[in-house]
Amino acid sequence: MPLTRERKEEYFEKMKELLGTYTKAFIVNVDNVGSKQLQNTRIGLRGKAEVLMGKNTMMRKVFKEFADANPDSPITVLGEQCKGNVGFIFTNGELGDIREVMEANVRPAPAKVGSIAPSDVIVPAGPTGCDPGQTAFFQTLQIATKITKGQIEMTNNTHLITKGEKVGASQAALLQKLNIAPFTYGLVLMMVYDNGSLFDAKVLDITDEVLAAKVGAAITMLAQLSLATNFPTQASVPHSVANAFKSCVAIACALPSFSFEKAAPYKALAAPAAAPAAEE
């Protein structure tokens, strides 16, 4: 049922308000997401974010009108993402927290004939609960079986469906017989918008710990290169100072008449070892 003129105006005003209020957004794909599942996601995000769905033509029109009224606003780049079955989740909070709510509202779903498989489906070996009269059905799918205790048993793990393929009727029927719901559906995060920047959702997988480890590895490599080429840098100076101190301590320990304050503890440790050698 098409929206009335009043409802369209309300939608336009609401979307423009969201564009002017929030500085961060998720672009999500909503294929195979039911209304109940979407409602649960909205409830989980209440107070943290706003979920916006709508026809792409309407959303593009709102983006165009908002860009005309606010030519300096960077959020209008989202208008180019209105392709396919997509929606937006606007927020000013932590993006990681919003993603956790989205991932918590993923639901298992059966394989439907003609749908595109979002992941590989591997049926594990073992008893199927099917009677021996259905052996021909498994043979059609080229699945090795045997009869054990009056029921069909699959002898090997079977790679039934490959990611990206269409689900066939026989494949869907087998999964239904085995009571397997192989897929999970939810809001799929496609792109992330943050204060004018649009980037791939994989960026959110880079945690502070991962970033610190990468930076630490780069600094270590830089220090090693600087020391090897005898070219001092901020990364190598601490190591150069430490090496110089070691050399000074070694000289102080080798010369009884020479010492300095920081070398005294090391000379004290080296003295007992040197005394037996002197007695001999």
PDB file of C-alpha atoms in Angstrom:
ATOM      1  CA  MET A   1       0.000   0.000   0.000  1.00  0.00           C
ATOM      2  CA  PRO A   2       1.566   3.330  -1.066  1.00  0.00           C
ATOM      3  CA  LEU A   3       2.213   6.007   1.522  1.00  0.00           C
ATOM      4  CA  THR A   4      -0.153   8.943   1.715  1.00  0.00           C
ATOM      5  CA  ARG A   5       1.144  12.444   1.107  1.00  0.00           C
ATOM      6  CA  GLU A   6       1.062  13.171   4.853  1.00  0.00           C
ATOM      7  CA  ARG A   7       3.029  10.024   5.696  1.00  0.00           C
ATOM      8  CA  LYS A   8       5.638  10.864   3.063  1.00  0.00           C
ATOM      9  CA  GLU A   9       6.059  14.360   4.497  1.00  0.00           C
ATOM     10  CA  GLU A  10       6.465  12.877   7.984  1.00  0.00           C
ATOM     11  CA  TYR A  11       9.074  10.450   6.655  1.00  0.00           C
ATOM     12  CA  PHE A  12      10.974  13.241   4.887  1.00  0.00           C
ATOM     13  CA  GLU A  13      11.016  15.392   8.030  1.00  0.00           C
ATOM     14  CA  LYS A  14      12.132  12.499  10.246  1.00  0.00           C
ATOM     15  CA  MET A  15      14.971  11.511   7.909  1.00  0.00           C
ATOM     16  CA  LYS A  16      16.186  15.091   7.563  1.00  0.00           C
ATOM     17  CA  GLU A  17      16.181  15.392  11.346  1.00  0.00           C
ATOM     18  CA  LEU A  18      18.299  12.237  11.620  1.00  0.00           C
ATOM     19  CA  LEU A  19      20.754  13.527   9.012  1.00  0.00           C
ATOM     20  CA  GLY A  20      21.175  16.751  10.937  1.00  0.00           C
ATOM     21  CA  THR A  21      21.434  15.116  14.365  1.00  0.00           C
ATOM     22  CA  TYR A  22      23.805  12.174  13.934  1.00  0.00           C
ATOM     23  CA  THR A  23      27.436  12.041  12.805  1.00  0.00           C
ATOM     24  CA  LYS A  24      27.799   8.260  12.484  1.00  0.00           C
ATOM     25  CA  ALA A  25      25.833   5.652  10.585  1.00  0.00           C
ATOM     26  CA  PHE A  26      25.815   2.027   9.463  1.00  0.00           C
ATOM     27  CA  ILE A  27      24.675   1.032   5.983  1.00  0.00           C
ATOM     28  CA  VAL A  28      23.043  -2.381   6.414  1.00  0.00           C
ATOM     29  CA  ASN A  29      21.594  -4.983   4.085  1.00  0.00           C
ATOM     30  CA  VAL A  30      18.216  -6.313   5.228  1.00  0.00           C
ATOM     31  CA  ASP A  31      17.695  -9.275   2.887  1.00  0.00           C
ATOM     32  CA  ASN A  32      15.731 -12.116   4.521  1.00  0.00           C
ATOM     33  CA  VAL A  33      15.176 -10.099   7.720  1.00  0.00           C
ATOM     34  CA  GLY A  34      11.638 -10.446   9.076  1.00  0.00           C
ATOM     35  CA  SER A  35       9.593  -7.661  10.638  1.00  0.00           C
ATOM     36  CA  LYS A  36       9.741  -9.297  14.094  1.00  0.00           C
ATOM     37  CA  GLN A  37      13.519  -9.586  13.905  1.00  0.00           C
ATOM     38  CA  LEU A  38      13.805  -5.955  12.796  1.00  0.00           C
ATOM     39  CA  GLN A  39      11.531  -4.896  15.646  1.00  0.00           C
ATOM     40  CA  ASN A  40      13.747  -6.718  18.166  1.00  0.00           C
ATOM     41  CA  THR A  41      16.776  -4.917  16.750  1.00  0.00           C
ATOM     42  CA  ARG A  42      15.023  -1.559  17.134  1.00  0.00           C
ATOM     43  CA  ILE A  43      14.193  -2.401  20.750  1.00  0.00           C
ATOM     44  CA  GLY A  44      17.813  -3.388  21.436  1.00  0.00           C
ATOM     45  CA  LEU A  45      19.060  -0.113  19.953  1.00  0.00           C
ATOM     46  CA  ARG A  46      16.541   2.087  21.731  1.00  0.00           C
ATOM     47  CA  GLY A  47      18.312   5.047  23.309  1.00  0.00           C
ATOM     48  CA  LYS A  48      21.525   4.246  21.410  1.00  0.00           C
ATOM     49  CA  ALA A  49      20.659   4.521  17.731  1.00  0.00           C
ATOM     50  CA  GLU A  50      17.862   5.101  15.215  1.00  0.00           C
ATOM     51  CA  VAL A  51      16.988   2.557  12.509  1.00  0.00           C
ATOM     52  CA  LEU A  52      15.712   3.965   9.214  1.00  0.00           C
ATOM     53  CA  MET A  53      14.255   1.900   6.374  1.00  0.00           C
ATOM     54  CA  GLY A  54      12.494   3.055   3.241  1.00  0.00           C
ATOM     55  CA  LYS A  55      12.317   3.003  -0.527  1.00  0.00           C
ATOM     56  CA  ASN A  56      15.594   3.895  -2.198  1.00  0.00           C
ATOM     57  CA  THR A  57      13.927   6.508  -4.395  1.00  0.00           C
ATOM     58  CA  MET A  58      12.480   8.287  -1.347  1.00  0.00           C
ATOM     59  CA  MET A  59      15.771   8.159   0.584  1.00  0.00           C
ATOM     60  CA  ARG A  60      17.745   9.474  -2.396  1.00  0.00           C
ATOM     61  CA  LYS A  61      15.276  12.344  -2.739  1.00  0.00           C
ATOM     62  CA  VAL A  62      15.700  13.234   0.947  1.00  0.00           C
ATOM     63  CA  PHE A  63      19.475  13.170   0.607  1.00  0.00           C
ATOM     64  CA  LYS A  64      19.268  15.465  -2.425  1.00  0.00           C
ATOM     65  CA  GLU A  65      16.997  17.967  -0.657  1.00  0.00           C
ATOM     66  CA  PHE A  66      19.189  17.869   2.465  1.00  0.00           C
ATOM     67  CA  ALA A  67      22.333  18.421   0.349  1.00  0.00           C
ATOM     68  CA  ASP A  68      20.724  21.421  -1.372  1.00  0.00           C
ATOM     69  CA  ALA A  69      19.823  22.939   2.002  1.00  0.00           C
ATOM     70  CA  ASN A  70      23.153  21.990   3.647  1.00  0.00           C
ATOM     71  CA  PRO A  71      25.829  22.009   0.923  1.00  0.00           C
ATOM     72  CA  ASP A  72      28.667  21.711   3.453  1.00  0.00           C
ATOM     73  CA  SER A  73      27.283  18.628   5.209  1.00  0.00           C
ATOM     74  CA  PRO A  74      29.433  15.536   4.516  1.00  0.00           C
ATOM     75  CA  ILE A  75      26.660  13.091   5.454  1.00  0.00           C
ATOM     76  CA  THR A  76      25.092  13.442   2.007  1.00  0.00           C
ATOM     77  CA  VAL A  77      27.670  10.930   0.679  1.00  0.00           C
ATOM     78  CA  LEU A  78      25.340   8.277   2.098  1.00  0.00           C
ATOM     79  CA  GLY A  79      22.913   8.976  -0.715  1.00  0.00           C
ATOM     80  CA  GLU A  80      25.159   7.051  -3.093  1.00  0.00           C
ATOM     81  CA  GLN A  81      24.702   3.933  -0.930  1.00  0.00           C
ATOM     82  CA  CYS A  82      20.945   3.687  -1.546  1.00  0.00           C
ATOM     83  CA  LYS A  83      21.244   0.604  -3.739  1.00  0.00           C
ATOM     84  CA  GLY A  84      19.549  -2.731  -3.170  1.00  0.00           C
ATOM     85  CA  ASN A  85      17.663  -3.704  -0.038  1.00  0.00           C
ATOM     86  CA  VAL A  86      19.466  -1.391   2.390  1.00  0.00           C
ATOM     87  CA  GLY A  87      18.737   0.685   5.455  1.00  0.00           C
ATOM     88  CA  PHE A  88      20.567   3.045   7.797  1.00  0.00           C
ATOM     89  CA  ILE A  89      21.337   2.960  11.509  1.00  0.00           C
ATOM     90  CA  PHE A  90      22.217   6.423  12.827  1.00  0.00           C
ATOM     91  CA  THR A  91      24.097   6.945  16.087  1.00  0.00           C
ATOM     92  CA  ASN A  92      26.416   9.257  17.988  1.00  0.00           C
ATOM     93  CA  GLY A  93      27.632   6.454  20.258  1.00  0.00           C
ATOM     94  CA  GLU A  94      30.340   3.832  19.968  1.00  0.00           C
ATOM     95  CA  LEU A  95      30.080   1.945  16.684  1.00  0.00           C
ATOM     96  CA  GLY A  96      31.323  -1.267  18.291  1.00  0.00           C
ATOM     97  CA  ASP A  97      28.467  -1.260  20.814  1.00  0.00           C
ATOM     98  CA  ILE A  98      25.896  -0.842  18.056  1.00  0.00           C
ATOM     99  CA  ARG A  99      27.397  -3.711  16.074  1.00  0.00           C
ATOM    100  CA  GLU A 100      27.155  -5.998  19.109  1.00  0.00           C
ATOM    101  CA  VAL A 101      23.408  -5.353  19.312  1.00  0.00           C
ATOM    102  CA  MET A 102      23.049  -6.120  15.603  1.00  0.00           C
ATOM    103  CA  GLU A 103      24.988  -9.374  15.885  1.00  0.00           C
ATOM    104  CA  ALA A 104      22.912 -10.422  18.901  1.00  0.00           C
ATOM    105  CA  ASN A 105      19.761 -10.321  16.736  1.00  0.00           C
ATOM    106  CA  VAL A 106      20.879 -12.894  14.180  1.00  0.00           C
ATOM    107  CA  ARG A 107      18.422 -15.780  13.747  1.00  0.00           C
ATOM    108  CA  PRO A 108      18.813 -19.272  12.216  1.00  0.00           C
ATOM    109  CA  ALA A 109      16.818 -19.922   9.065  1.00  0.00           C
ATOM    110  CA  PRO A 110      16.110 -22.923   6.810  1.00  0.00           C
ATOM    111  CA  ALA A 111      17.453 -23.186   3.287  1.00  0.00           C
ATOM    112  CA  LYS A 112      14.787 -22.043   0.820  1.00  0.00           C
ATOM    113  CA  VAL A 113      14.708 -23.225  -2.776  1.00  0.00           C
ATOM    114  CA  GLY A 114      16.184 -20.624  -5.115  1.00  0.00           C
ATOM    115  CA  SER A 115      17.797 -18.516  -2.372  1.00  0.00           C
ATOM    116  CA  ILE A 116      21.486 -17.627  -2.534  1.00  0.00           C
ATOM    117  CA  ALA A 117      23.537 -19.423   0.102  1.00  0.00           C
ATOM    118  CA  PRO A 118      25.290 -16.894   2.387  1.00  0.00           C
ATOM    119  CA  SER A 119      27.731 -19.574   3.565  1.00  0.00           C
ATOM    120  CA  ASP A 120      28.908 -23.109   2.837  1.00  0.00           C
ATOM    121  CA  VAL A 121      26.719 -25.913   4.170  1.00  0.00           C
ATOM    122  CA  ILE A 122      28.436 -29.079   5.371  1.00  0.00           C
ATOM    123  CA  VAL A 123      26.217 -31.876   6.647  1.00  0.00           C
ATOM    124  CA  PRO A 124      28.043 -33.934   9.292  1.00  0.00           C
ATOM    125  CA  ALA A 125      28.322 -37.710   9.116  1.00  0.00           C
ATOM    126  CA  GLY A 126      26.088 -39.762  11.365  1.00  0.00           C
ATOM    127  CA  PRO A 127      22.563 -41.133  11.711  1.00  0.00           C
ATOM    128  CA  THR A 128      19.860 -39.257   9.827  1.00  0.00           C
ATOM    129  CA  GLY A 129      16.681 -40.670  11.370  1.00  0.00           C
ATOM    130  CA  CYS A 130      15.451 -41.610   7.879  1.00  0.00           C
ATOM    131  CA  ASP A 131      14.186 -45.131   7.156  1.00  0.00           C
ATOM    132  CA  PRO A 132      16.006 -47.369   4.617  1.00  0.00           C
ATOM    133  CA  GLY A 133      13.272 -46.751   2.062  1.00  0.00           C
ATOM    134  CA  GLN A 134      14.682 -43.265   1.442  1.00  0.00           C
ATOM    135  CA  THR A 135      18.126 -44.483   0.362  1.00  0.00           C
ATOM    136  CA  ALA A 136      17.464 -43.496  -3.264  1.00  0.00           C
ATOM    137  CA  PHE A 137      17.006 -39.883  -2.187  1.00  0.00           C
ATOM    138  CA  PHE A 138      20.541 -39.785  -0.739  1.00  0.00           C
ATOM    139  CA  GLN A 139      21.935 -41.562  -3.810  1.00  0.00           C
ATOM    140  CA  THR A 140      20.477 -38.832  -6.016  1.00  0.00           C
ATOM    141  CA  LEU A 141      22.585 -36.312  -4.086  1.00  0.00           C
ATOM    142  CA  GLN A 142      25.611 -38.626  -4.346  1.00  0.00           C
ATOM    143  CA  ILE A 143      25.844 -39.019  -0.574  1.00  0.00           C
ATOM    144  CA  ALA A 144      27.470 -42.209   0.700  1.00  0.00           C
ATOM    145  CA  THR A 145      25.284 -43.990   3.253  1.00  0.00           C
ATOM    146  CA  LYS A 146      24.854 -47.244   5.125  1.00  0.00           C
ATOM    147  CA  ILE A 147      22.051 -48.812   7.111  1.00  0.00           C
ATOM    148  CA  THR A 148      22.651 -48.877  10.853  1.00  0.00           C
ATOM    149  CA  LYS A 149      20.053 -49.999  13.399  1.00  0.00           C
ATOM    150  CA  GLY A 150      17.189 -49.648  10.961  1.00  0.00           C
ATOM    151  CA  GLN A 151      18.011 -46.103   9.781  1.00  0.00           C
ATOM    152  CA  ILE A 152      20.167 -44.444   7.142  1.00  0.00           C
ATOM    153  CA  GLU A 153      23.535 -43.199   8.339  1.00  0.00           C
ATOM    154  CA  MET A 154      25.786 -40.844   6.371  1.00  0.00           C
ATOM    155  CA  THR A 155      29.333 -42.201   6.319  1.00  0.00           C
ATOM    156  CA  ASN A 156      31.162 -38.942   5.535  1.00  0.00           C
ATOM    157  CA  ASN A 157      30.794 -35.218   6.052  1.00  0.00           C
ATOM    158  CA  THR A 158      29.061 -33.864   2.945  1.00  0.00           C
ATOM    159  CA  HIS A 159      29.722 -30.446   1.423  1.00  0.00           C
ATOM    160  CA  LEU A 160      26.151 -29.936   0.298  1.00  0.00           C
ATOM    161  CA  ILE A 161      26.013 -26.260  -0.723  1.00  0.00           C
ATOM    162  CA  THR A 162      28.745 -23.788  -1.647  1.00  0.00           C
ATOM    163  CA  LYS A 163      28.549 -20.148  -0.639  1.00  0.00           C
ATOM    164  CA  GLY A 164      27.054 -18.009  -3.411  1.00  0.00           C
ATOM    165  CA  GLU A 165      25.188 -20.888  -5.083  1.00  0.00           C
ATOM    166  CA  LYS A 166      21.416 -21.162  -5.423  1.00  0.00           C
ATOM    167  CA  VAL A 167      19.809 -23.693  -3.132  1.00  0.00           C
ATOM    168  CA  GLY A 168      18.287 -26.571  -5.112  1.00  0.00           C
ATOM    169  CA  ALA A 169      15.055 -28.393  -4.340  1.00  0.00           C
ATOM    170  CA  SER A 170      16.799 -31.649  -3.374  1.00  0.00           C
ATOM    171  CA  GLN A 171      19.269 -29.839  -1.128  1.00  0.00           C
ATOM    172  CA  ALA A 172      16.499 -27.943   0.653  1.00  0.00           C
ATOM    173  CA  ALA A 173      14.476 -31.143   1.039  1.00  0.00           C
ATOM    174  CA  LEU A 174      17.431 -33.001   2.587  1.00  0.00           C
ATOM    175  CA  LEU A 175      18.124 -30.235   5.096  1.00  0.00           C
ATOM    176  CA  GLN A 176      14.449 -30.197   6.008  1.00  0.00           C
ATOM    177  CA  LYS A 177      14.463 -33.980   6.531  1.00  0.00           C
ATOM    178  CA  LEU A 178      17.486 -33.654   8.801  1.00  0.00           C
ATOM    179  CA  ASN A 179      15.904 -30.705  10.643  1.00  0.00           C
ATOM    180  CA  ILE A 180      18.907 -28.489   9.863  1.00  0.00           C
ATOM    181  CA  ALA A 181      18.580 -24.698   9.606  1.00  0.00           C
ATOM    182  CA  PRO A 182      21.988 -23.963   8.048  1.00  0.00           C
ATOM    183  CA  PHE A 183      21.801 -20.224   7.529  1.00  0.00           C
ATOM    184  CA  THR A 184      21.615 -17.245   9.845  1.00  0.00           C
ATOM    185  CA  TYR A 185      20.039 -13.973   8.818  1.00  0.00           C
ATOM    186  CA  GLY A 186      20.219 -10.530  10.334  1.00  0.00           C
ATOM    187  CA  LEU A 187      21.196  -6.982   9.486  1.00  0.00           C
ATOM    188  CA  VAL A 188      24.387  -7.335   7.460  1.00  0.00           C
ATOM    189  CA  LEU A 189      26.831  -4.492   8.001  1.00  0.00           C
ATOM    190  CA  MET A 190      28.075  -3.226   4.631  1.00  0.00           C
ATOM    191  CA  MET A 191      29.648   0.204   5.139  1.00  0.00           C
ATOM    192  CA  VAL A 192      30.369   2.551   8.025  1.00  0.00           C
ATOM    193  CA  TYR A 193      30.062   6.345   8.007  1.00  0.00           C
ATOM    194  CA  ASP A 194      31.910   8.372  10.638  1.00  0.00           C
ATOM    195  CA  ASN A 195      32.125  12.183  10.545  1.00  0.00           C
ATOM    196  CA  GLY A 196      32.411  12.467   6.785  1.00  0.00           C
ATOM    197  CA  SER A 197      34.446   9.299   6.174  1.00  0.00           C
ATOM    198  CA  LEU A 198      32.960   6.233   4.529  1.00  0.00           C
ATOM    199  CA  PHE A 199      34.823   2.960   4.968  1.00  0.00           C
ATOM    200  CA  ASP A 200      34.436  -0.806   4.847  1.00  0.00           C
ATOM    201  CA  ALA A 201      32.862  -2.519   7.828  1.00  0.00           C
ATOM    202  CA  LYS A 202      35.989  -4.667   8.310  1.00  0.00           C
ATOM    203  CA  VAL A 203      37.679  -1.638   9.866  1.00  0.00           C
ATOM    204  CA  LEU A 204      35.631  -2.261  13.007  1.00  0.00           C
ATOM    205  CA  ASP A 205      37.485  -5.555  13.490  1.00  0.00           C
ATOM    206  CA  ILE A 206      40.632  -3.539  14.246  1.00  0.00           C
ATOM    207  CA  THR A 207      40.527  -3.276  18.029  1.00  0.00           C
ATOM    208  CA  ASP A 208      42.818  -1.143  20.206  1.00  0.00           C
ATOM    209  CA  GLU A 209      44.804  -4.284  21.054  1.00  0.00           C
ATOM    210  CA  VAL A 210      45.322  -5.167  17.383  1.00  0.00           C
ATOM    211  CA  LEU A 211      46.326  -1.588  16.556  1.00  0.00           C
ATOM    212  CA  ALA A 212      48.786  -1.437  19.487  1.00  0.00           C
ATOM    213  CA  ALA A 213      50.365  -4.736  18.414  1.00  0.00           C
ATOM    214  CA  LYS A 214      50.791  -3.527  14.808  1.00  0.00           C
ATOM    215  CA  VAL A 215      52.328  -0.220  15.886  1.00  0.00           C
ATOM    216  CA  GLY A 216      54.631  -1.999  18.342  1.00  0.00           C
ATOM    217  CA  ALA A 217      55.837  -4.386  15.621  1.00  0.00           C
ATOM    218  CA  ALA A 218      56.507  -1.449  13.264  1.00  0.00           C
ATOM    219  CA  ILE A 219      58.511   0.433  15.938  1.00  0.00           C
ATOM    220  CA  THR A 220      60.564  -2.691  16.663  1.00  0.00           C
ATOM    221  CA  MET A 221      61.375  -3.138  12.976  1.00  0.00           C
ATOM    222  CA  LEU A 222      62.331   0.539  12.653  1.00  0.00           C
ATOM    223  CA  ALA A 223      64.639   0.288  15.676  1.00  0.00           C
ATOM    224  CA  GLN A 224      66.340  -2.814  14.257  1.00  0.00           C
ATOM    225  CA  LEU A 225      66.876  -1.115  10.897  1.00  0.00           C
ATOM    226  CA  SER A 226      68.264   2.024  12.557  1.00  0.00           C
ATOM    227  CA  LEU A 227      70.716   0.043  14.684  1.00  0.00           C
ATOM    228  CA  ALA A 228      71.848  -2.065  11.727  1.00  0.00           C
ATOM    229  CA  THR A 229      72.549   1.015   9.559  1.00  0.00           C
ATOM    230  CA  ASN A 230      73.946   3.081  12.440  1.00  0.00           C
ATOM    231  CA  PHE A 231      71.379   5.769  11.718  1.00  0.00           C
ATOM    232  CA  PRO A 232      69.852   7.074  14.965  1.00  0.00           C
ATOM    233  CA  THR A 233      66.093   7.562  15.150  1.00  0.00           C
ATOM    234  CA  GLN A 234      63.665   8.134  17.986  1.00  0.00           C
ATOM    235  CA  ALA A 235      62.916   4.406  17.974  1.00  0.00           C
ATOM    236  CA  SER A 236      66.579   3.347  18.209  1.00  0.00           C
ATOM    237  CA  VAL A 237      67.923   5.937  20.689  1.00  0.00           C
ATOM    238  CA  PRO A 238      66.786   4.012  23.818  1.00  0.00           C
ATOM    239  CA  HIS A 239      68.568   0.921  22.528  1.00  0.00           C
ATOM    240  CA  SER A 240      71.707   2.925  21.680  1.00  0.00           C
ATOM    241  CA  VAL A 241      71.764   4.438  25.172  1.00  0.00           C
ATOM    242  CA  ALA A 242      71.295   0.985  26.724  1.00  0.00           C
ATOM    243  CA  ASN A 243      74.140  -0.458  24.625  1.00  0.00           C
ATOM    244  CA  ALA A 244      76.413   2.443  25.589  1.00  0.00           C
ATOM    245  CA  PHE A 245      75.611   1.906  29.269  1.00  0.00           C
ATOM    246  CA  LYS A 246      76.459  -1.792  28.945  1.00  0.00           C
ATOM    247  CA  SER A 247      79.839  -0.883  27.427  1.00  0.00           C
ATOM    248  CA  CYS A 248      80.579   1.587  30.259  1.00  0.00           C
ATOM    249  CA  VAL A 249      79.668  -1.011  32.899  1.00  0.00           C
ATOM    250  CA  ALA A 250      81.886  -3.603  31.198  1.00  0.00           C
ATOM    251  CA  ILE A 251      84.848  -1.165  31.269  1.00  0.00           C
ATOM    252  CA  ALA A 252      84.188  -0.317  34.934  1.00  0.00           C
ATOM    253  CA  CYS A 253      84.106  -3.996  35.876  1.00  0.00           C
ATOM    254  CA  ALA A 254      87.355  -4.673  34.008  1.00  0.00           C
ATOM    255  CA  LEU A 255      89.269  -1.756  35.612  1.00  0.00           C
ATOM    256  CA  PRO A 256      89.507  -1.862  39.437  1.00  0.00           C
ATOM    257  CA  SER A 257      90.590   1.795  39.562  1.00  0.00           C
ATOM    258  CA  PHE A 258      87.632   3.076  37.572  1.00  0.00           C
ATOM    259  CA  SER A 259      83.952   3.161  38.517  1.00  0.00           C
ATOM    260  CA  PHE A 260      80.841   5.354  38.579  1.00  0.00           C
ATOM    261  CA  GLU A 261      77.692   5.372  40.675  1.00  0.00           C
ATOM    262  CA  LYS A 262      75.430   3.331  38.383  1.00  0.00           C
ATOM    263  CA  ALA A 263      78.148   0.735  37.759  1.00  0.00           C
ATOM    264  CA  ALA A 264      78.776   0.026  41.453  1.00  0.00           C
ATOM    265  CA  PRO A 265      76.057  -2.665  41.850  1.00  0.00           C
ATOM    266  CA  TYR A 266      77.364  -4.526  38.816  1.00  0.00           C
ATOM    267  CA  LYS A 267      80.972  -4.353  40.063  1.00  0.00           C
ATOM    268  CA  ALA A 268      79.814  -5.762  43.394  1.00  0.00           C
ATOM    269  CA  LEU A 269      78.211  -8.701  41.617  1.00  0.00           C
ATOM    270  CA  ALA A 270      81.295  -9.329  39.496  1.00  0.00           C
ATOM    271  CA  ALA A 271      83.782  -9.111  42.410  1.00  0.00           C
ATOM    272  CA  PRO A 272      83.003 -12.518  44.067  1.00  0.00           C
ATOM    273  CA  ALA A 273      83.457 -14.246  40.761  1.00  0.00           C
ATOM    274  CA  ALA A 274      86.799 -12.553  40.185  1.00  0.00           C
ATOM    275  CA  ALA A 275      88.185 -13.288  43.688  1.00  0.00           C
ATOM    276  CA  PRO A 276      88.602 -17.092  43.304  1.00  0.00           C
ATOM    277  CA  ALA A 277      90.321 -16.544  40.003  1.00  0.00           C
ATOM    278  CA  ALA A 278      92.799 -14.133  41.658  1.00  0.00           C
ATOM    279  CA  GLU A 279      93.579 -16.639  44.458  1.00  0.00           C
ATOM    280  CA  GLU A 280      94.441 -19.319  41.914  1.00  0.00           C
TER     281      GLU A 280
END
